Coordinates of C-alpha atoms and ligand atoms in Angstrom, one line a residue:
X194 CA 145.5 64.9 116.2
X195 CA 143.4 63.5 113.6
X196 CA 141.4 66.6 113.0
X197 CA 139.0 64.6 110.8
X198 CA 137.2 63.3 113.9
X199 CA 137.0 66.0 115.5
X200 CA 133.4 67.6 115.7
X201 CA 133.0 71.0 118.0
X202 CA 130.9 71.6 120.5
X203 CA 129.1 73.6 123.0
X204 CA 129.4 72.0 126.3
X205 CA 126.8 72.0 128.5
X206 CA 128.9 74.1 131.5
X207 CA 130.0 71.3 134.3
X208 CA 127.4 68.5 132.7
X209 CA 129.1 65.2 132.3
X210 CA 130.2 64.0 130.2
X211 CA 130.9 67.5 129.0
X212 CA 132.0 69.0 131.9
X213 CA 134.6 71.0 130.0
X214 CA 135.5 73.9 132.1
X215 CA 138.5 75.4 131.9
X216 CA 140.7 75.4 135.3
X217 CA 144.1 75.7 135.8
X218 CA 147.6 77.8 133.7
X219 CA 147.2 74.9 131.6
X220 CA 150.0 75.7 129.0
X221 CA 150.4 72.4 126.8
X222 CA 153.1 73.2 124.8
X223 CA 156.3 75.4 125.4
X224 CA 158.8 74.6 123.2
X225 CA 162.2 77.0 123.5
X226 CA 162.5 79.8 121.4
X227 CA 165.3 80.4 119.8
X228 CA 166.5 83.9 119.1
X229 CA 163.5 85.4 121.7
X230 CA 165.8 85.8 124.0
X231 CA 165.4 90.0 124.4
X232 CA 161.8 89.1 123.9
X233 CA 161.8 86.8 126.8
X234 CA 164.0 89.4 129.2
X235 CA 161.4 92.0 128.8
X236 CA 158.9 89.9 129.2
X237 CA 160.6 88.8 132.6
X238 CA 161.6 92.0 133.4
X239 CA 158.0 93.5 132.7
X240 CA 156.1 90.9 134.6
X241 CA 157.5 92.0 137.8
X242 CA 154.8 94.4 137.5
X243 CA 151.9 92.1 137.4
X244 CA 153.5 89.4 140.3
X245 CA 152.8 93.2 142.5
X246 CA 149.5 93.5 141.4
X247 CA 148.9 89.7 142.6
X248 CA 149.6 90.4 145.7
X249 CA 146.8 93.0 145.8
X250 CA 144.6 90.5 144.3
X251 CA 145.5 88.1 146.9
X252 CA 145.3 90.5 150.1
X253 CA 142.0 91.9 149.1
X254 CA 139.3 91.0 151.4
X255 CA 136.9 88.8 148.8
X256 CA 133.2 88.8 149.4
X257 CA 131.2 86.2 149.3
X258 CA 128.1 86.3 147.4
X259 CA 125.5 88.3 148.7
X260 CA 122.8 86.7 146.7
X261 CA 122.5 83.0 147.3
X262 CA 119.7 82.9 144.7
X263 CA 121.3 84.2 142.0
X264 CA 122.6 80.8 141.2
X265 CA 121.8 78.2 138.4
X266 CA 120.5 74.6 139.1
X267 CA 122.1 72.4 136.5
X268 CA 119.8 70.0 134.9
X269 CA 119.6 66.4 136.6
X270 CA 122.6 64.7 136.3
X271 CA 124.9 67.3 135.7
X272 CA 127.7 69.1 138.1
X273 CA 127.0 73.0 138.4
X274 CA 128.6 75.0 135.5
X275 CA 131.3 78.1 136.1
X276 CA 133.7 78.4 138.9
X277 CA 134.2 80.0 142.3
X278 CA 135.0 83.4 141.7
X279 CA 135.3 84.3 145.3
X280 CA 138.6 82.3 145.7
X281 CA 138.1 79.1 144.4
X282 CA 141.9 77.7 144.0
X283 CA 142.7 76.4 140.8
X284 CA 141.7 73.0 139.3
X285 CA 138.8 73.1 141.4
X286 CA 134.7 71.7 139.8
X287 CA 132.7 74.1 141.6
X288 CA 129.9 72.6 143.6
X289 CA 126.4 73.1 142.9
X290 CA 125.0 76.0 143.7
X291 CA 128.1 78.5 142.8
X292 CA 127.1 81.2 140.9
X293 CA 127.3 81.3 137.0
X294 CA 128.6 84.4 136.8
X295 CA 130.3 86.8 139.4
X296 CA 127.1 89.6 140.8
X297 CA 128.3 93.2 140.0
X298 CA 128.7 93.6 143.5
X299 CA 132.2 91.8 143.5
X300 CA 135.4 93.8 144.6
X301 CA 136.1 96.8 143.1
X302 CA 137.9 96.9 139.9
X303 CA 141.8 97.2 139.7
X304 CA 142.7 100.3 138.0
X305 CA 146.7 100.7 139.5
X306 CA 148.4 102.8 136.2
X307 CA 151.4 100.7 136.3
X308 CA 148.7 97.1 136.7
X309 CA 147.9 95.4 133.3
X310 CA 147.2 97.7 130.9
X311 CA 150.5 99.2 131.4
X312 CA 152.3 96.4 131.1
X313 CA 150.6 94.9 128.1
X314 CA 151.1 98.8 126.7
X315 CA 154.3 99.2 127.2
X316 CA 154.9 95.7 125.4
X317 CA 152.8 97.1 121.9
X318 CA 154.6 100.3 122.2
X319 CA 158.1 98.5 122.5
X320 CA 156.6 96.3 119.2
X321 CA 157.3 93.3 120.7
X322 CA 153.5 92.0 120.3
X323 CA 152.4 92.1 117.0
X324 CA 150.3 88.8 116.4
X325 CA 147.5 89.4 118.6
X326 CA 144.4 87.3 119.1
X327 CA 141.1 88.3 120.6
X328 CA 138.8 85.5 122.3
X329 CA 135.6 87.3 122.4
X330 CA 132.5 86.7 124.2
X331 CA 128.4 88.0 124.6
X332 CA 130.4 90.6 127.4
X333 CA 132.1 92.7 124.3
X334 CA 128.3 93.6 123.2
X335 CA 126.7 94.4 126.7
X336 CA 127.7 98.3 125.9
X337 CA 125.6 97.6 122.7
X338 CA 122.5 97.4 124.3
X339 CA 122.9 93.5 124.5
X340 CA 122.6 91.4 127.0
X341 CA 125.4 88.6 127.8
X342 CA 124.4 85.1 128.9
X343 CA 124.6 84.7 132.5
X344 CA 124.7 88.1 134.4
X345 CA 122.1 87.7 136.7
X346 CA 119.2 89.8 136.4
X347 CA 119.9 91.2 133.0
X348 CA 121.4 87.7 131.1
X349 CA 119.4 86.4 128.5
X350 CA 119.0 83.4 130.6
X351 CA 117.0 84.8 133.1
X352 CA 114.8 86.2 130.6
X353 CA 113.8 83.0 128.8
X354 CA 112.2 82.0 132.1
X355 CA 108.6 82.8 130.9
X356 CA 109.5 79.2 128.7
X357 CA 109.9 76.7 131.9
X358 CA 113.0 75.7 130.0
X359 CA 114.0 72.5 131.7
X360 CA 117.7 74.5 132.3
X361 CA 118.8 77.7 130.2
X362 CA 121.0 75.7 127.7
X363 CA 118.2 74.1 126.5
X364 CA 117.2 76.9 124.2
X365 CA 120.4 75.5 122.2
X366 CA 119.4 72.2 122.2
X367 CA 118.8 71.0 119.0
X368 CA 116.1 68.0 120.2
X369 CA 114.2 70.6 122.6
X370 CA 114.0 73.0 119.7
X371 CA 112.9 70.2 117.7
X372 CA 110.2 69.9 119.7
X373 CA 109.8 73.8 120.6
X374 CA 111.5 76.8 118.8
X375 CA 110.0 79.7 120.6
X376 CA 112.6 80.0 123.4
X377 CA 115.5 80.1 120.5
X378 CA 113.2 82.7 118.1
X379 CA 112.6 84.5 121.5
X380 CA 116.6 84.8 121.6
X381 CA 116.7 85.2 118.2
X382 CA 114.7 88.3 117.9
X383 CA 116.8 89.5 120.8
X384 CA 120.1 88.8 118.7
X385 CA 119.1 88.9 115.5
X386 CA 121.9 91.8 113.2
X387 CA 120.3 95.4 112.4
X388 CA 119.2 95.9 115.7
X389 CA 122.1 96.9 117.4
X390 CA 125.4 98.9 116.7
X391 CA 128.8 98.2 117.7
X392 CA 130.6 99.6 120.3
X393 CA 134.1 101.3 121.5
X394 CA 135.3 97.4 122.3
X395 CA 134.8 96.6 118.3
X396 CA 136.5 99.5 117.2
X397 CA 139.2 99.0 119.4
X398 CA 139.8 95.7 117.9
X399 CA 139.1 97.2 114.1
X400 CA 142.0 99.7 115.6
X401 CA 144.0 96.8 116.7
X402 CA 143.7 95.1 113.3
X403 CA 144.2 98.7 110.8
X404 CA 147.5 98.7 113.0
X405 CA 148.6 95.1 111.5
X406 CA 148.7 93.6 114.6
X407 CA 145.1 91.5 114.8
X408 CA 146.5 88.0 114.0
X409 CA 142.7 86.9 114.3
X410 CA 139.8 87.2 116.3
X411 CA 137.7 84.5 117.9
X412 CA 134.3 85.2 118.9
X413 CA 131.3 83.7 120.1
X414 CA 128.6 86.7 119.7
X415 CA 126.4 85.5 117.0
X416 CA 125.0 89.5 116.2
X417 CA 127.1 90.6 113.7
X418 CA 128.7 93.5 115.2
X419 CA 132.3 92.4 114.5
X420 CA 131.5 92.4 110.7
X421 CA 129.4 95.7 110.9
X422 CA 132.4 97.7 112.8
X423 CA 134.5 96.8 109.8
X424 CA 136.9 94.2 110.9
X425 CA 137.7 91.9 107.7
X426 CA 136.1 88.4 107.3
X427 CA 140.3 86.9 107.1
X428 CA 140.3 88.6 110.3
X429 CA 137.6 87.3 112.2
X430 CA 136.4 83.4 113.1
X431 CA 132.5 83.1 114.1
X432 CA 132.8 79.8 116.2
X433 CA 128.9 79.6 117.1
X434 CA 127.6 80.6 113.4
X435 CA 125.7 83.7 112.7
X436 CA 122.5 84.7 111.7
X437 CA 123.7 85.3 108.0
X438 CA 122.5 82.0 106.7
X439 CA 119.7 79.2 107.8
X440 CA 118.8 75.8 107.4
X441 CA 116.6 73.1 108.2
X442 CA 117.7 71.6 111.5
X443 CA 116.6 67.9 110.4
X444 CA 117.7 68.3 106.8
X445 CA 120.0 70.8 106.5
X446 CA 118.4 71.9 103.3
X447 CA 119.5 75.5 103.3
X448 CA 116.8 77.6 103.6
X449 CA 117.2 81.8 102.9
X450 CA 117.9 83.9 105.6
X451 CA 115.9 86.7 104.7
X452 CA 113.0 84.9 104.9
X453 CA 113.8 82.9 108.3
X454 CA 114.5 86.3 109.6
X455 CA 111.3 87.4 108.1
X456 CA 109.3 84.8 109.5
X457 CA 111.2 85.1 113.4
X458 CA 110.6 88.8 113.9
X459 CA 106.9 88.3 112.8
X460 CA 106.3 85.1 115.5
X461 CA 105.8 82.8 112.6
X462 CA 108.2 79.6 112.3
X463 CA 109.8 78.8 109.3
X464 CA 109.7 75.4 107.5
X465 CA 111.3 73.7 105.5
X466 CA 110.2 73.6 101.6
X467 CA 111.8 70.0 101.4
X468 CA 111.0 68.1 104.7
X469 CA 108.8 70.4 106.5
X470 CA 110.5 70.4 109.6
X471 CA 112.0 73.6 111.5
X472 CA 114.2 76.1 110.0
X473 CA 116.9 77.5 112.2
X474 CA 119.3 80.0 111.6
X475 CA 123.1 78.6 111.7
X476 CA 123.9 79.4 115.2
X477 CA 125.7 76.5 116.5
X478 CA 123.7 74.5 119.0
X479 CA 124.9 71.8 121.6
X480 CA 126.2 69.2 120.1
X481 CA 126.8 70.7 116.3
X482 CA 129.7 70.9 114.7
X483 CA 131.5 74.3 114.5
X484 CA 132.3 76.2 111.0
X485 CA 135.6 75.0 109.5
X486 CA 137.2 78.1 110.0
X487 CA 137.4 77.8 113.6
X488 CA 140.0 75.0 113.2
X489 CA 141.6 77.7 112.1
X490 CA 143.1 78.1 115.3
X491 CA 145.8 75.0 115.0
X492 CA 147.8 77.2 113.0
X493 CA 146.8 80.6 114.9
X494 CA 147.7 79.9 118.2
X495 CA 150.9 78.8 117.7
X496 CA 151.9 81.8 115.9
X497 CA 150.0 84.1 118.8
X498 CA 152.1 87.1 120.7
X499 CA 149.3 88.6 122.5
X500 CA 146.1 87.0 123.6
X501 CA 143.3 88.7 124.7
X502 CA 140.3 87.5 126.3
X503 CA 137.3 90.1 126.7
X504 CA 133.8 89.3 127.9
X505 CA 133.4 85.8 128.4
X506 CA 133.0 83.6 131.0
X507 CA 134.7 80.6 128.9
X508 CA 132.3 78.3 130.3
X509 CA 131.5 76.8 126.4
X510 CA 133.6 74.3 125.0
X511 CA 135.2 73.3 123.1
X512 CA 135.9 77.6 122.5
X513 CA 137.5 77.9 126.6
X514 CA 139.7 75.6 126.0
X515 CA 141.5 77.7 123.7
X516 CA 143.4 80.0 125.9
X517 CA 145.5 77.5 127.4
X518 CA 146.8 76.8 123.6
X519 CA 149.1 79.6 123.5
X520 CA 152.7 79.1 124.1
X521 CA 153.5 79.5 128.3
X522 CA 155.7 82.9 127.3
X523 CA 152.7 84.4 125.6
X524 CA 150.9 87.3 127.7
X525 CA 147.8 86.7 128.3
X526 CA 145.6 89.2 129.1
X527 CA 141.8 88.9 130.7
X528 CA 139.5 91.8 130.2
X529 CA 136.1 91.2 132.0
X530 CA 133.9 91.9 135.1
X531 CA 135.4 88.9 136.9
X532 CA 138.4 86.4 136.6
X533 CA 137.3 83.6 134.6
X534 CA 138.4 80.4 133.8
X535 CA 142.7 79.8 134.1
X536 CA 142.5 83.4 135.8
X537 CA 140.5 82.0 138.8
X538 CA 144.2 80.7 139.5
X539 CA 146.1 82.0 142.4
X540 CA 148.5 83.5 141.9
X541 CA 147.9 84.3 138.2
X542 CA 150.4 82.0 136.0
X543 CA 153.6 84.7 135.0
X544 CA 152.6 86.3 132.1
X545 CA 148.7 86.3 132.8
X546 CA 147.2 89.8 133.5
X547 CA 143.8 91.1 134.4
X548 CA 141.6 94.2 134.5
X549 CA 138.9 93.5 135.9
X550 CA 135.6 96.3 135.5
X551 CA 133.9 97.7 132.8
X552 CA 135.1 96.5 129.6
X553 CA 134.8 99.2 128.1
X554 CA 136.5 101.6 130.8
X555 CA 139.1 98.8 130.4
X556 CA 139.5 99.1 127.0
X557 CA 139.4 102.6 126.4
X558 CA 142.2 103.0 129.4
X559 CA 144.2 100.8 127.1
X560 CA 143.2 102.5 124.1
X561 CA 144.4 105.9 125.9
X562 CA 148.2 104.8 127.1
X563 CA 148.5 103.6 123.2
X564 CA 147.6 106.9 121.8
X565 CA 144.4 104.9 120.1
X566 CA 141.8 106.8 121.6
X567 CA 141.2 109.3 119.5
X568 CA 141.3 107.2 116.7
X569 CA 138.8 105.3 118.0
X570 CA 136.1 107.8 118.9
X571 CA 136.2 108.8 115.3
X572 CA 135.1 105.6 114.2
X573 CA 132.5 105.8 116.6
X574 CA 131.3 109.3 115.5
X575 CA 131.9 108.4 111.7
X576 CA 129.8 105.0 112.4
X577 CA 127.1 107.6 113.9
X578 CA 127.3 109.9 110.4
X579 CA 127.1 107.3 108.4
X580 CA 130.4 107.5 107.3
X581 CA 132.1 104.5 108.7
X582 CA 135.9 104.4 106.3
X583 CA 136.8 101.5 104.2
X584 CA 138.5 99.0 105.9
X585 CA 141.0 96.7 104.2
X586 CA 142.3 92.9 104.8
X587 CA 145.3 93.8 105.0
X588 CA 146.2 97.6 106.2
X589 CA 150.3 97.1 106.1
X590 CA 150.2 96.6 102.6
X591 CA 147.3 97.9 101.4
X592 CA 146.2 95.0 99.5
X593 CA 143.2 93.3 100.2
X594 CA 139.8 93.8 99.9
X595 CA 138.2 96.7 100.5
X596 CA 134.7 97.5 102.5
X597 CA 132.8 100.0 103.1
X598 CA 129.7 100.7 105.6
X599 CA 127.1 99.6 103.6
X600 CA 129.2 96.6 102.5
X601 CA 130.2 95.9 105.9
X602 CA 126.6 96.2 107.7
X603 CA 124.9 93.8 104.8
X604 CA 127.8 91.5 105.0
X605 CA 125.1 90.2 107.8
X606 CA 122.9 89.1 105.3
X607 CA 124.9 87.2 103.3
X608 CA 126.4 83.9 103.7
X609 CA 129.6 84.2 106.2
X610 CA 128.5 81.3 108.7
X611 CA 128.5 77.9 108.2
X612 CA 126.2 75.7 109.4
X613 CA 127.5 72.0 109.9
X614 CA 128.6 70.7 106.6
X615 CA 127.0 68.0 105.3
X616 CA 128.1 65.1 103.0
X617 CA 125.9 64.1 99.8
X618 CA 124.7 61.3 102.3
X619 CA 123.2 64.1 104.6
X620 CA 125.8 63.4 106.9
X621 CA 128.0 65.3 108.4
X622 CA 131.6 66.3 106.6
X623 CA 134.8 65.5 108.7
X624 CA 136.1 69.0 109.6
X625 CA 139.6 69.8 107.9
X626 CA 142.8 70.6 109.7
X627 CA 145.3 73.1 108.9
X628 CA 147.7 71.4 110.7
X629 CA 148.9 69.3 107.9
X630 CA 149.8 72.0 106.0
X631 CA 151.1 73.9 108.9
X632 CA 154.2 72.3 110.4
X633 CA 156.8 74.8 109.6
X634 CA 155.4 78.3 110.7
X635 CA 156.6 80.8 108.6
X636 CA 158.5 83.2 111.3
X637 CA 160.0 79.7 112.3
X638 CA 158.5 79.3 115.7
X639 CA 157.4 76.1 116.9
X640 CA 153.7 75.4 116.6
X641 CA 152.0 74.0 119.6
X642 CA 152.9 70.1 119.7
X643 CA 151.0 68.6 122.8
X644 CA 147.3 68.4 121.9
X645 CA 144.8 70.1 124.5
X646 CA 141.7 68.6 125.4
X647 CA 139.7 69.6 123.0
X648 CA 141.1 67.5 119.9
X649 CA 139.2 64.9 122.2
X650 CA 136.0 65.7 122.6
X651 CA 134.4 63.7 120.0
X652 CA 130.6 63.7 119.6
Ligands
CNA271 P1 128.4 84.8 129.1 O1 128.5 83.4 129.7 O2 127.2 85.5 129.3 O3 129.6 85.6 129.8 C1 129.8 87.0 129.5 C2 130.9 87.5 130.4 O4 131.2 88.8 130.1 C3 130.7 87.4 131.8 O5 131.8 86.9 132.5 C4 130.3 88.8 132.2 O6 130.7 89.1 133.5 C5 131.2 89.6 131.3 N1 130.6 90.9 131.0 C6 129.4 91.2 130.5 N2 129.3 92.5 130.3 C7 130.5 93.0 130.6 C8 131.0 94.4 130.6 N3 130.3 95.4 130.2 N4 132.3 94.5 131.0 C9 133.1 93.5 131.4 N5 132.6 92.2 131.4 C10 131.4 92.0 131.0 O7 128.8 84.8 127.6 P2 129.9 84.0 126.8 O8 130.2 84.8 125.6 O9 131.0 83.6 127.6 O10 129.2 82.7 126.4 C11 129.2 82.2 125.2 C12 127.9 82.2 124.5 C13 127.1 83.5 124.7 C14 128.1 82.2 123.1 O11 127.7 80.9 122.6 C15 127.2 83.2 122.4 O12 126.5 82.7 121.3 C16 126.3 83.6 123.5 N6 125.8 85.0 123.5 C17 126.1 85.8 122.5 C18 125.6 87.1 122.5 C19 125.9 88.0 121.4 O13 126.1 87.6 120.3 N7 126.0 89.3 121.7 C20 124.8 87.5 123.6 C21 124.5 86.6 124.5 C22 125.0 85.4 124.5

C-alpha cells in the first residue's frame, strides 16, 4: 500500500461515503506458519472451549430493545451508525433506527469459569501469548468516572444535547467547530487530563506490559489515563491525539497547551496569535489525519499473539478496522458490555472469544486466574498514596527509560500527541509507513500481505 496517501480518519459511523463499520471475521491475511505447529494444536485443542460457549450464546433467548428511543438519527444522507446487537447476522448495515449502543438491559453477562477468560488464561500461563495488543476505547475509562460515547443516558452524546448539534459527531467536525467551539470545549472540559484517575483496566494493562508481554497498545481515549497509570510512551499509540498539545485549526500554528487548557476550563476560547482563528487541542477530528505513530500498526499487527479489544464499540474508522488485521490463528479476545463489530458474528470466527459485562469485573476475573490480582490492587493503592513505582520501557531487560508518578501524570502536559503534520507549505505531510522497513519480521513470521480496507480510505 502506498502508505504516503494514506490520511486517517474518523468515520462518521454508517454515513456514506464513510460508512466504515466493521462486519464480518474478516481475516485478510493468513499465511502458514511454519514451526507453530504446537502452537496451533493448542490453540485447536483450546478453542473447543469457546465453540461450547457459542452455543450458549446462540441458545440464549436475545431481547429486543426495550427502549425504541434510545436510538440515534443519523444526519441526512447518511445510513444509521453501529450494528444489531440483538442478532444481527454478520455482514449486515444496520437499518436506521438500531441502537448505537446495546442498553444495559441486554442478556446477562457470561461468566462460565471454563468460557473466555479461561481459555485466553490458560494460553498466557502456558506462554504461548507473549505479543499482546490492546485496542482500547472511551469504555476502559467509564470506571474512572468518565463517560463513554454512546451509552445512552450517560454517553457524552446525550449530554451535548443542550447544543442542537445537527447529529452528535458534529462536535468533531472541524467546519462546525469552525463556526462553533462550545460543544467540543463543553467535551473538552469533560475530558480534559487531571480530572480523573485511572482505573483497575489501566493497571491491568501496565501489569500486562511490566510482564513483557504488551506488544502495544491502541487507544482511542483522548484523557491521558494510559500515560498517568505508567504504561511507557513505546508502549502506547494515541490514534485520536490528546490533550497534551494544541494548535490553530485553520493554521496549525501551534499554540501552548497550558494556555488553551487555561482558556477552556475558564469558558474563554482561545485564538490564534498568528491568524486569529480557533485554537483546538490536537484531538483528532473527522476528517484529520491521525499521528504517525498509529501507522505503527503495519508492523504491529503482524507480529501480534494476543489481541484484546476492551471498551469500544469500533464504530470509528479507520481505528475498527484494525482487528480484522491480525493473522486468522490469532485469539482474539472482546472485553465489553456488548459484542461489537466482527463479534456480532454468529457463530464467533474460531479463535474469537468474548466476555461480555462489566469490564472491569472482566478484567479483574482475568487478572485473578493469572495470579495478577494482587499485583494490581497495589498499584491501585500505591496510585492512591502517591506512590505509584517507576515504570520502565522495557521491564525484561531493565533498560529503558524510567518514570515515575509525577513524571508519568505531567507527561499530559507535554507534547506526546500529534496534531496533523503539516508541510512548510501549510499542507499536510504524507504519513510514513513502516512497512518499508518491515518486510522481514524479526521472529520470522510473515507480516500481514493482503491490505484491509483501510489503506483505502483516502480523504
Ligand atoms: P463508544 O462508542 O462510546 O463505545 C464505548 C463502548 O464501551 C461501548 O460499546 C460500551 O458498551 C462499552 N462500555 C462502556 N463502559 C463499559 C464498562 N464499564 N464495561 C464494559 N463495557 C463498557 O466509544 P469508543 O471508544 O468506541 O469510540 C471512540 C471514540 C470515543 C474515540 O474517538 C474517543 O476519542 C472517544 N471518547 C473518549 C473518551 C475518553 O478518552 N475517555 C470518552 C468518551 C469518548
Amino acid at each position: 500500500a502506498d502508505m504516503s496517501k494514506v490520511r486517517g480518519r474518523r468515520e462518521r459511523c454508517g454515513g456514506p461515503p464513510s460508512v466504515a463499520v466493521v462486519h464480518g471475521s474478516g481475516t485478510p491475511c493468513d499465511p502458514a506458519q511454519p514451526g507453530r505447529a504446537t502452537h496451533s494444536g493448542i490453540l485447536d485443542d483450546l478453542s473447543l472451549m469457546s465453540v461450547s460457549e457459542q452455543q450458549t450464546l446462540l441458545t440464549r433467548p436475545r431481547r429486543r430493545n426495550p427502549n425504541p428511543d434510545l436510538t440515534f438519527t443519523p444526519p441526512r444522507g447518511s445510513s444509521q451508525a453501529g450494528a444489531d446487537v440483538h442478532g444481527g447476522s454478520s455482514g449486515c448495515v444496520p437499518s436506521p433506527g438500531t441502537p448505537l449502543s446495546g442498553p444495559v438491559s441486554r442478556a446477562p453477562p457470561r461468566s462460565s469459569p471454563r468460557g473466555a477468560l479461561h481459555t485466553i488464561g490458560r494460553l498466557v500461563k502456558l506462554g504461548r501469548l507473549r505479543n499482546v495488543v490492546v485496542l482500547a476505547g472511551a469504555g476502559i475509562s467509564t470506571a474512572s468516572g468518565i463517560p463513554d460515547f454512546r451509552t445512552p443516558g450517560t454517553g457524552l452524546y446525550a449530554n451535548l444535547a443542550k447544543y442542537n448539534l445537527p447529529y452528535p459527531e458534529a462536535v468533531f467536525d472541524v467546519d462546525f467547530f469552525s463556526d462553533d467551539p462550545r460543544p467540543f470545549y463543553s467535551l473538552a472540559k469533560e475530558l480534559y487530563p487531571g480530572r480523573h484517575r485511572p482505573n483497575y483496566v489501566h493497571y491491568f494493562i501496565r501489569v500486562l506490559h511490566q510482564k513483557g508481554l504488551l506488544l502495544r497498545m491502541y487507544s482511542q481515549n483522548i484523557d491521558g489515563l494510559e500515560k498517568m497509570c505508567g504504561i511507557p510512551e513505546d508502549k502506547l499509540v494515541e490514534a485520536h491525539g490528546t490533550f497534551a498539545s494544541a494548535s490553530c485549526h485553520l493554521c496549525y500554528t501551534a499554540f501552548p497547551a497550558e494556555e488553551a487548557k487555561k482558556a477552556i476550563m475558564s469558558d474563554g476560547v482561545p485564538t490564534c496569535s498568528f491568524c486569529s482563528a480557533t485554537v483546538k487541542p490536537n484531538v483528532v477530528f473527522f476528517g484529520e489525519d491521525l499521528p504517525e505513530k498509529y501507522f505503527q500498526h503495519a508492523r504491529d499487527f503482524p507480529r501480534a499473539d494476543l489481541l484484546m479489544i476492551m471498551g469500544t464499540s469500533l464504530q470509528i474508522e479507520p481505528f475498527a478496522s484494525l482487528v480484522n488485521t491480525v493473522r486468522s490463528t490469532v485469539p482474539r479476545l472482546l472485553l465489553n458490555r456488548h459484542a461489537v463489530g466482527p463479534f456480532e458474528r454468529k457463530p464467533l470466527r474460531r479463535r474469537d472469544y468474548m466476555e461480555l459485562g462489566d469490564l472491569v469485573d472482566s478484567v479483574s476475573r482475568l487478572a485473578r486466574i493469572l495470579g495478577w490480582h494482587a499485583e494490581i490492587q497495589d498499584l491501585l493503592n500505591s496510585q492512591e498514596g502517591g506512590t505509584l513505582p517507576a515504570m520502565m520501557s522495557d521491564p525484561q531487560s531493565g533498560e529503558g527509560e524510567q518514570m515515575d508518578q509525577q513524571q508519568s501524570s505531567s507527561l499530559g502536559a507535554e507534547a506526546q500527541a500529534r496534531r496533523p503534520a503539516q508541510s512548510s507549505s501549510g499542507g499536510p505531510v504524507p504519513s510514513c509507513s513502516s512497512e518499508e522497513s518491515d518486510s522481514s519480521e524479526p521472529d520470522g513470521r510473515n507480516p500481514v500481505t493482503s491490505v484491509p480496507s483501510i489503506y483505502g480510505r483516502l480523504v
